[in-house]
């Protein structure tokens, strides 16, 4: 009897314990599911991604998940733009020396050459008064931003005062953009924006262009409305502008004249900024060391003879020089500039000796 009672008590205790354990586990599982649902709701409200294996109570529809994933996909950058940017900056870092031998030019000259080449690519074949094509305009703005982003990190340290909560002050050094870049770059950007606006304004004009050598067939069989231009054999690629027989209207004529004056003012402003920047730059020592010993070697006998003559005349000098191409004119200008530095150095040396 005692053993039966003990066995029965054991069975009752085990069944009761198992029932209690089952109820506890079920309540714990229910609590975990509720917590999982609450956590999932909070995560969904915050926009956090949810995992499919978070628990048996979490049910995710595959189609909805696919749609949600499609919504969060970000547009990938254009691969060609990235490769182009890599190429541009690699040339800048190597100083245009793609062999990597360390014989490249300085970074400033590399950026200057890159801007010059970009300008020749975009505007080199622009012979008509018409809006710039959208792809070229986008290329100009995009690559200029790439090249000029270097200037955002050219800074100088300036002293400034920092005030603490207790009212005490401390002088600290702060970074700001270099003064010449801070002043000149926004002005140049404004001038560039104005030029693009002038270019975009040339639409629906009264005049048009005809390539040289092509005779336009008119509807009335006459060519009296076209202005005759003397054909330039050496510049056969330049288009010839044409206007109606009665000429341009007075309004169009005034608009063209106004745009011409604005463009000239933009050119003068850009040249003034360039001249001031060059005047503030120090002449590199390597350039001074590379100069000839005297100005005659730099200028040549002909130019030196005209310049040192007692009856010097700039008109006569220009008449005897050959400016058949832009490269020759630039070479002569460089030789004259070299001679100026040679004479200045000689004058400075004499003044120091006399002192």
C-alpha positions as a LaTeX table, in Angstrom:
\begin{tabular}{lrrr}
\hline
Residue & $x$ (\AA) & $y$ (\AA) & $z$ (\AA) \\
\hline
Unk1 & 0.00 & 0.00 & 0.00 \\
Unk2 & 2.76 & 2.38 & 0.87 \\
Unk3 & 4.63 & 1.54 & $-2.26$ \\
Unk4 & 1.50 & 1.97 & $-4.39$ \\
Unk5 & 0.82 & 5.30 & $-2.79$ \\
Unk6 & 4.40 & 6.38 & $-3.36$ \\
Unk7 & 4.27 & 5.25 & $-6.97$ \\
Unk8 & 0.96 & 6.99 & $-7.50$ \\
Unk9 & 2.34 & 10.12 & $-5.86$ \\
Unk10 & 5.36 & 9.95 & $-8.10$ \\
Unk11 & 3.20 & 9.56 & $-11.18$ \\
Unk12 & 0.97 & 12.42 & $-10.09$ \\
Unk13 & 4.00 & 14.59 & $-9.35$ \\
Unk14 & 5.60 & 13.76 & $-12.69$ \\
Unk15 & 2.39 & 14.39 & $-14.61$ \\
Unk16 & 1.80 & 17.58 & $-12.70$ \\
Unk17 & 5.39 & 18.69 & $-13.23$ \\
Unk18 & 5.22 & 17.84 & $-16.91$ \\
Unk19 & 1.94 & 19.69 & $-17.24$ \\
Unk20 & 3.38 & 22.68 & $-15.41$ \\
Unk21 & 6.52 & 22.53 & $-17.57$ \\
Unk22 & 4.42 & 22.31 & $-20.72$ \\
Unk23 & 2.25 & 25.21 & $-19.63$ \\
Unk24 & 5.36 & 27.22 & $-18.68$ \\
Unk25 & 7.07 & 26.50 & $-21.98$ \\
Unk26 & 3.90 & 27.31 & $-23.91$ \\
Unk27 & 3.46 & 30.57 & $-22.00$ \\
Unk28 & 7.15 & 31.38 & $-22.53$ \\
Unk29 & 6.82 & 30.57 & $-26.21$ \\
Unk30 & 3.68 & 32.70 & $-26.43$ \\
Unk31 & 5.49 & 35.56 & $-24.67$ \\
Unk32 & 8.42 & 35.20 & $-27.03$ \\
Unk33 & 6.11 & 35.28 & $-30.02$ \\
Unk34 & 4.38 & 38.38 & $-28.68$ \\
Unk35 & 7.74 & 40.05 & $-28.10$ \\
Unk36 & 8.83 & 38.98 & $-31.57$ \\
Unk37 & 5.69 & 40.48 & $-33.08$ \\
Unk38 & 6.17 & 43.72 & $-31.14$ \\
Unk39 & 9.84 & 43.87 & $-32.15$ \\
Unk40 & 8.93 & 43.23 & $-35.78$ \\
Unk41 & 6.29 & 45.94 & $-35.69$ \\
Unk42 & 8.76 & 48.42 & $-34.15$ \\
Unk43 & 11.43 & 47.47 & $-36.68$ \\
Unk44 & 9.00 & 47.84 & $-39.55$ \\
Unk45 & 7.90 & 51.23 & $-38.20$ \\
Unk46 & 11.53 & 52.36 & $-38.06$ \\
Unk47 & 12.27 & 50.99 & $-41.51$ \\
Unk48 & 14.71 & 48.31 & $-40.27$ \\
Unk49 & 15.03 & 45.07 & $-42.24$ \\
Unk50 & 13.44 & 41.99 & $-40.64$ \\
Unk51 & 14.87 & 38.49 & $-40.76$ \\
Unk52 & 12.90 & 35.53 & $-42.09$ \\
Unk53 & 14.28 & 33.23 & $-39.36$ \\
Unk54 & 13.23 & 35.37 & $-36.42$ \\
Unk55 & 10.77 & 32.81 & $-34.99$ \\
Unk56 & 7.85 & 30.52 & $-35.71$ \\
Unk57 & 5.29 & 33.29 & $-35.25$ \\
Unk58 & 6.84 & 35.58 & $-37.94$ \\
Unk59 & 5.24 & 35.09 & $-41.35$ \\
Unk60 & 6.69 & 36.95 & $-44.35$ \\
Unk61 & 5.17 & 36.98 & $-47.79$ \\
Unk62 & 7.84 & 36.40 & $-50.46$ \\
Unk63 & 6.11 & 38.66 & $-52.97$ \\
Unk64 & 5.81 & 41.56 & $-50.50$ \\
Unk65 & 9.43 & 41.07 & $-49.46$ \\
Unk66 & 10.50 & 41.22 & $-53.09$ \\
Unk67 & 8.57 & 44.42 & $-53.62$ \\
Unk68 & 10.01 & 46.01 & $-50.49$ \\
Unk69 & 13.51 & 45.06 & $-51.58$ \\
Unk70 & 12.85 & 46.59 & $-54.98$ \\
Unk71 & 11.83 & 49.85 & $-53.32$ \\
Unk72 & 15.04 & 50.12 & $-51.30$ \\
Unk73 & 17.40 & 49.51 & $-54.25$ \\
Unk74 & 19.53 & 52.60 & $-54.85$ \\
Unk75 & 20.46 & 53.69 & $-58.39$ \\
Unk76 & 23.95 & 52.61 & $-59.25$ \\
Unk77 & 26.38 & 55.28 & $-60.46$ \\
Unk78 & 27.32 & 55.34 & $-64.10$ \\
Unk79 & 30.36 & 53.14 & $-64.65$ \\
Unk80 & 31.68 & 55.25 & $-67.52$ \\
Unk81 & 31.64 & 58.42 & $-65.37$ \\
Unk82 & 33.54 & 56.64 & $-62.60$ \\
Unk83 & 36.17 & 55.34 & $-65.01$ \\
Unk84 & 36.52 & 58.78 & $-66.58$ \\
Unk85 & 36.97 & 60.39 & $-63.17$ \\
Unk86 & 39.60 & 57.78 & $-62.25$ \\
Unk87 & 41.48 & 58.53 & $-65.46$ \\
Unk88 & 41.39 & 62.30 & $-64.88$ \\
Unk89 & 42.64 & 62.11 & $-61.30$ \\
Unk90 & 45.28 & 59.52 & $-62.09$ \\
Unk91 & 46.75 & 61.91 & $-64.67$ \\
Unk92 & 46.66 & 64.73 & $-62.13$ \\
Unk93 & 48.37 & 62.66 & $-59.44$ \\
Unk94 & 51.05 & 61.47 & $-61.87$ \\
Unk95 & 51.60 & 64.98 & $-63.24$ \\
Unk96 & 50.71 & 63.84 & $-66.78$ \\
Unk97 & 53.59 & 61.33 & $-66.64$ \\
Unk98 & 51.75 & 58.06 & $-67.18$ \\
Unk99 & 54.99 & 56.05 & $-66.95$ \\
Unk100 & 55.12 & 56.73 & $-63.20$ \\
Unk101 & 58.81 & 57.69 & $-63.34$ \\
Unk102 & 58.28 & 60.85 & $-61.30$ \\
Unk103 & 59.06 & 63.21 & $-64.18$ \\
Unk104 & 55.63 & 64.76 & $-64.34$ \\
Unk105 & 54.73 & 68.42 & $-63.97$ \\
Unk106 & 53.48 & 69.97 & $-60.75$ \\
Unk107 & 49.85 & 69.51 & $-59.73$ \\
Unk108 & 48.87 & 73.12 & $-60.48$ \\
Unk109 & 50.20 & 72.88 & $-64.04$ \\
Unk110 & 48.54 & 69.50 & $-64.51$ \\
Unk111 & 45.16 & 70.96 & $-63.47$ \\
Unk112 & 45.70 & 73.97 & $-65.73$ \\
Unk113 & 46.51 & 71.74 & $-68.70$ \\
Unk114 & 43.49 & 69.56 & $-67.96$ \\
Unk115 & 41.18 & 72.60 & $-67.95$ \\
Unk116 & 42.74 & 73.85 & $-71.19$ \\
Unk117 & 42.25 & 70.48 & $-72.89$ \\
Unk118 & 38.68 & 70.26 & $-71.63$ \\
Unk119 & 37.95 & 73.75 & $-72.97$ \\
Unk120 & 39.39 & 72.79 & $-76.37$ \\
Unk121 & 37.27 & 69.64 & $-76.41$ \\
Unk122 & 34.01 & 71.43 & $-75.57$ \\
Unk123 & 34.41 & 74.81 & $-77.28$ \\
Unk124 & 37.17 & 74.14 & $-79.83$ \\
Unk125 & 34.75 & 73.41 & $-82.68$ \\
Unk126 & 32.06 & 75.91 & $-81.72$ \\
Unk127 & 31.84 & 78.14 & $-84.81$ \\
Unk128 & 28.17 & 79.08 & $-84.66$ \\
Unk129 & 26.10 & 81.31 & $-82.41$ \\
Unk130 & 23.83 & 78.58 & $-81.08$ \\
Unk131 & 23.11 & 76.83 & $-77.77$ \\
Unk132 & 25.70 & 74.37 & $-76.57$ \\
Unk133 & 24.55 & 70.74 & $-76.99$ \\
Unk134 & 23.20 & 69.34 & $-73.70$ \\
Unk135 & 25.74 & 66.51 & $-73.56$ \\
Unk136 & 28.67 & 68.90 & $-74.01$ \\
Unk137 & 27.26 & 71.34 & $-71.48$ \\
Unk138 & 26.79 & 68.54 & $-68.95$ \\
Unk139 & 30.32 & 67.27 & $-69.63$ \\
Unk140 & 31.78 & 70.75 & $-69.13$ \\
Unk141 & 30.02 & 71.34 & $-65.82$ \\
Unk142 & 30.68 & 67.84 & $-64.50$ \\
Unk143 & 34.40 & 67.69 & $-65.31$ \\
Unk144 & 35.02 & 71.26 & $-64.18$ \\
Unk145 & 33.54 & 70.33 & $-60.81$ \\
Unk146 & 35.89 & 67.34 & $-60.71$ \\
Unk147 & 38.95 & 69.45 & $-61.49$ \\
Unk148 & 38.06 & 72.29 & $-59.15$ \\
Unk149 & 37.11 & 70.09 & $-56.19$ \\
Unk150 & 40.83 & 70.10 & $-55.32$ \\
Unk151 & 40.55 & 73.77 & $-54.43$ \\
Unk152 & 38.06 & 72.96 & $-51.67$ \\
Unk153 & 40.92 & 71.49 & $-49.64$ \\
Unk154 & 43.44 & 74.31 & $-50.21$ \\
Unk155 & 43.15 & 76.20 & $-46.94$ \\
Unk156 & 45.15 & 78.55 & $-44.76$ \\
Unk157 & 45.27 & 78.91 & $-40.98$ \\
Unk158 & 43.98 & 82.14 & $-39.51$ \\
Unk159 & 43.74 & 83.16 & $-35.83$ \\
Unk160 & 40.29 & 83.46 & $-34.31$ \\
Unk161 & 38.80 & 83.73 & $-30.83$ \\
Unk162 & 36.79 & 80.92 & $-29.27$ \\
Unk163 & 34.42 & 81.81 & $-26.41$ \\
Unk164 & 33.74 & 79.22 & $-23.68$ \\
Unk165 & 30.52 & 78.93 & $-21.62$ \\
Unk166 & 32.17 & 80.60 & $-18.62$ \\
Unk167 & 32.90 & 83.68 & $-20.75$ \\
Unk168 & 36.63 & 83.09 & $-21.13$ \\
Unk169 & 38.20 & 83.43 & $-24.57$ \\
Unk170 & 41.00 & 81.54 & $-26.21$ \\
Unk171 & 42.79 & 82.32 & $-29.44$ \\
Unk172 & 42.84 & 79.32 & $-31.77$ \\
Unk173 & 43.86 & 78.72 & $-35.39$ \\
Unk174 & 41.02 & 77.88 & $-37.76$ \\
Unk175 & 41.06 & 76.71 & $-41.37$ \\
Unk176 & 39.50 & 78.70 & $-44.17$ \\
Unk177 & 39.83 & 78.77 & $-47.93$ \\
Unk178 & 42.88 & 80.54 & $-49.26$ \\
Unk179 & 42.02 & 84.18 & $-49.82$ \\
Unk180 & 42.75 & 84.30 & $-53.56$ \\
Unk181 & 40.68 & 81.17 & $-54.24$ \\
Unk182 & 37.90 & 82.40 & $-51.95$ \\
Unk183 & 37.63 & 85.59 & $-54.01$ \\
Unk184 & 38.48 & 84.52 & $-57.56$ \\
Unk185 & 36.81 & 81.13 & $-57.95$ \\
Unk186 & 33.22 & 82.31 & $-57.23$ \\
Unk187 & 33.76 & 85.21 & $-59.63$ \\
Unk188 & 35.02 & 82.87 & $-62.35$ \\
Unk189 & 32.10 & 80.52 & $-61.77$ \\
Unk190 & 29.72 & 83.45 & $-62.16$ \\
Unk191 & 31.39 & 84.51 & $-65.42$ \\
Unk192 & 31.20 & 80.95 & $-66.71$ \\
Unk193 & 27.49 & 80.79 & $-65.84$ \\
Unk194 & 26.90 & 84.08 & $-67.67$ \\
Unk195 & 28.66 & 82.81 & $-70.80$ \\
Unk196 & 26.57 & 79.64 & $-70.83$ \\
Unk197 & 23.41 & 81.74 & $-70.45$ \\
Unk198 & 24.44 & 83.89 & $-73.42$ \\
Unk199 & 25.12 & 80.75 & $-75.45$ \\
Unk200 & 21.72 & 79.27 & $-74.52$ \\
Unk201 & 19.95 & 82.46 & $-75.61$ \\
Unk202 & 20.86 & 81.94 & $-79.29$ \\
Unk203 & 17.75 & 80.01 & $-80.32$ \\
Unk204 & 15.10 & 80.87 & $-82.89$ \\
Unk205 & 17.34 & 83.50 & $-84.43$ \\
Unk206 & 16.71 & 85.31 & $-87.71$ \\
Unk207 & 20.13 & 84.44 & $-89.08$ \\
Unk208 & 21.43 & 81.01 & $-90.07$ \\
Unk209 & 24.63 & 79.40 & $-91.31$ \\
Unk210 & 25.67 & 77.75 & $-94.55$ \\
Unk211 & 28.87 & 75.80 & $-95.01$ \\
Unk212 & 31.32 & 77.32 & $-97.46$ \\
Unk213 & 31.15 & 75.85 & $-100.95$ \\
Unk214 & 27.49 & 74.82 & $-100.57$ \\
Unk215 & 25.01 & 76.87 & $-102.56$ \\
Unk216 & 21.63 & 76.92 & $-100.89$ \\
Unk217 & 18.72 & 76.42 & $-103.31$ \\
Unk218 & 16.02 & 78.97 & $-102.56$ \\
Unk219 & 12.29 & 78.47 & $-103.04$ \\
Unk220 & 11.87 & 81.59 & $-105.17$ \\
Unk221 & 14.91 & 80.81 & $-107.31$ \\
Unk222 & 16.74 & 83.96 & $-106.22$ \\
Unk223 & 19.59 & 84.55 & $-103.83$ \\
Unk224 & 18.98 & 88.25 & $-103.28$ \\
Unk225 & 18.18 & 87.77 & $-99.57$ \\
Unk226 & 21.66 & 86.39 & $-98.82$ \\
Unk227 & 24.56 & 88.59 & $-97.99$ \\
Unk228 & 27.61 & 87.77 & $-100.07$ \\
Unk229 & 30.77 & 86.97 & $-98.14$ \\
Unk230 & 34.24 & 86.66 & $-99.45$ \\
Unk231 & 35.27 & 83.04 & $-99.11$ \\
Unk232 & 38.28 & 82.44 & $-96.90$ \\
Unk233 & 40.30 & 79.74 & $-98.59$ \\
Unk234 & 42.59 & 79.19 & $-95.61$ \\
Unk235 & 39.62 & 78.64 & $-93.26$ \\
Unk236 & 37.30 & 76.60 & $-95.44$ \\
Unk237 & 35.73 & 74.87 & $-92.41$ \\
Unk238 & 34.18 & 78.06 & $-91.03$ \\
Unk239 & 30.43 & 78.39 & $-91.71$ \\
Unk240 & 29.12 & 81.54 & $-93.38$ \\
Unk241 & 26.34 & 83.46 & $-91.57$ \\
Unk242 & 23.32 & 84.50 & $-93.65$ \\
Unk243 & 20.58 & 87.03 & $-92.96$ \\
Unk244 & 17.32 & 87.89 & $-94.76$ \\
Unk245 & 17.36 & 90.32 & $-97.66$ \\
Unk246 & 16.17 & 93.22 & $-95.55$ \\
Unk247 & 18.69 & 92.49 & $-92.82$ \\
Unk248 & 17.99 & 91.83 & $-89.18$ \\
Unk249 & 15.17 & 93.53 & $-87.36$ \\
Unk250 & 16.08 & 96.39 & $-85.08$ \\
Unk251 & 15.20 & 94.39 & $-81.96$ \\
Unk252 & 17.40 & 91.47 & $-82.99$ \\
Unk253 & 20.21 & 93.84 & $-83.90$ \\
Unk254 & 20.10 & 95.49 & $-80.47$ \\
Unk255 & 20.03 & 92.12 & $-78.72$ \\
Unk256 & 23.08 & 90.92 & $-80.63$ \\
Unk257 & 24.94 & 94.13 & $-79.88$ \\
Unk258 & 24.06 & 93.84 & $-76.18$ \\
Unk259 & 25.26 & 90.23 & $-76.04$ \\
Unk260 & 28.47 & 91.24 & $-77.78$ \\
Unk261 & 29.13 & 93.97 & $-75.23$ \\
Unk262 & 28.37 & 91.60 & $-72.33$ \\
Unk263 & 30.77 & 89.02 & $-73.74$ \\
Unk264 & 33.51 & 91.61 & $-74.06$ \\
Unk265 & 32.98 & 92.65 & $-70.44$ \\
Unk266 & 33.17 & 89.01 & $-69.34$ \\
Unk267 & 36.43 & 88.62 & $-71.26$ \\
Unk268 & 37.91 & 91.74 & $-69.65$ \\
Unk269 & 36.91 & 90.56 & $-66.17$ \\
Unk270 & 38.43 & 87.11 & $-66.74$ \\
Unk271 & 41.66 & 88.61 & $-68.10$ \\
Unk272 & 41.89 & 90.95 & $-65.10$ \\
Unk273 & 41.50 & 88.03 & $-62.67$ \\
Unk274 & 44.14 & 86.08 & $-64.58$ \\
Unk275 & 46.56 & 89.02 & $-64.61$ \\
Unk276 & 46.18 & 89.60 & $-60.87$ \\
Unk277 & 46.72 & 85.91 & $-60.13$ \\
Unk278 & 49.87 & 85.82 & $-62.24$ \\
Unk279 & 51.18 & 89.02 & $-60.67$ \\
Unk280 & 50.86 & 87.51 & $-57.17$ \\
Unk281 & 52.65 & 84.31 & $-58.12$ \\
Unk282 & 56.33 & 83.92 & $-57.43$ \\
Unk283 & 58.56 & 83.05 & $-60.37$ \\
Unk284 & 59.89 & 79.50 & $-59.85$ \\
Unk285 & 63.61 & 79.20 & $-59.31$ \\
Unk286 & 63.83 & 76.47 & $-61.93$ \\
Unk287 & 62.51 & 78.91 & $-64.55$ \\
Unk288 & 65.05 & 81.57 & $-63.56$ \\
Unk289 & 67.88 & 79.03 & $-63.74$ \\
Unk290 & 66.81 & 77.90 & $-67.20$ \\
Unk291 & 66.99 & 81.42 & $-68.70$ \\
Unk292 & 69.82 & 82.25 & $-71.13$ \\
Unk293 & 72.68 & 84.44 & $-69.98$ \\
Unk294 & 71.65 & 87.41 & $-72.10$ \\
Unk295 & 68.51 & 88.64 & $-73.86$ \\
Unk296 & 70.03 & 88.34 & $-77.34$ \\
Unk297 & 70.03 & 84.54 & $-77.09$ \\
Unk298 & 66.41 & 84.55 & $-76.06$ \\
Unk299 & 65.06 & 87.10 & $-78.53$ \\
Unk300 & 67.21 & 86.36 & $-81.54$ \\
Unk301 & 69.26 & 88.81 & $-83.57$ \\
Unk302 & 66.35 & 90.32 & $-85.53$ \\
Unk303 & 64.05 & 91.13 & $-82.61$ \\
Unk304 & 66.97 & 92.23 & $-80.42$ \\
Unk305 & 68.17 & 94.63 & $-83.13$ \\
Unk306 & 64.73 & 96.24 & $-83.45$ \\
Unk307 & 64.19 & 96.53 & $-79.69$ \\
Unk308 & 67.61 & 98.03 & $-78.90$ \\
Unk309 & 67.48 & 100.46 & $-81.83$ \\
Unk310 & 67.35 & 104.19 & $-81.08$ \\
Unk311 & 64.45 & 104.55 & $-83.51$ \\
Unk312 & 62.37 & 101.71 & $-82.12$ \\
Unk313 & 58.87 & 101.40 & $-83.54$ \\
Unk314 & 56.47 & 98.69 & $-82.36$ \\
Unk315 & 54.64 & 98.80 & $-85.70$ \\
Unk316 & 57.82 & 98.10 & $-87.63$ \\
Unk317 & 58.67 & 95.24 & $-85.30$ \\
Unk318 & 55.26 & 93.65 & $-85.76$ \\
Unk319 & 55.53 & 94.05 & $-89.54$ \\
Unk320 & 58.81 & 92.16 & $-89.67$ \\
Unk321 & 57.59 & 89.30 & $-87.47$ \\
Unk322 & 55.70 & 86.33 & $-88.79$ \\
Unk323 & 52.43 & 85.54 & $-87.04$ \\
Unk324 & 51.11 & 82.97 & $-89.49$ \\
Unk325 & 50.00 & 80.66 & $-86.69$ \\
Unk326 & 49.01 & 80.95 & $-83.07$ \\
Unk327 & 51.93 & 78.76 & $-82.00$ \\
Unk328 & 54.47 & 81.13 & $-83.54$ \\
Unk329 & 52.85 & 84.14 & $-81.87$ \\
Unk330 & 52.91 & 82.34 & $-78.52$ \\
Unk331 & 56.57 & 81.40 & $-78.98$ \\
Unk332 & 57.53 & 85.02 & $-79.68$ \\
Unk333 & 55.56 & 86.20 & $-76.63$ \\
Unk334 & 57.39 & 83.66 & $-74.46$ \\
Unk335 & 60.77 & 84.81 & $-75.77$ \\
Unk336 & 59.92 & 88.44 & $-75.02$ \\
Unk337 & 58.80 & 87.49 & $-71.51$ \\
Unk338 & 62.06 & 85.60 & $-70.93$ \\
Unk339 & 64.07 & 88.65 & $-72.00$ \\
Unk340 & 62.10 & 90.81 & $-69.53$ \\
Unk341 & 63.08 & 88.53 & $-66.65$ \\
Unk342 & 66.69 & 88.54 & $-67.80$ \\
Unk343 & 66.80 & 92.35 & $-67.85$ \\
Unk344 & 65.06 & 92.60 & $-64.48$ \\
Unk345 & 67.51 & 90.18 & $-62.92$ \\
Unk346 & 70.44 & 92.11 & $-64.35$ \\
Unk347 & 69.00 & 95.41 & $-63.08$ \\
Unk348 & 68.45 & 93.93 & $-59.61$ \\
Unk349 & 72.02 & 92.59 & $-59.51$ \\
Unk350 & 73.45 & 96.00 & $-60.49$ \\
Unk351 & 71.43 & 97.81 & $-57.84$ \\
Unk352 & 72.66 & 95.40 & $-55.16$ \\
Unk353 & 76.26 & 95.88 & $-56.30$ \\
Unk354 & 76.02 & 99.67 & $-56.22$ \\
Unk355 & 74.42 & 99.55 & $-52.77$ \\
\hline
\end{tabular}
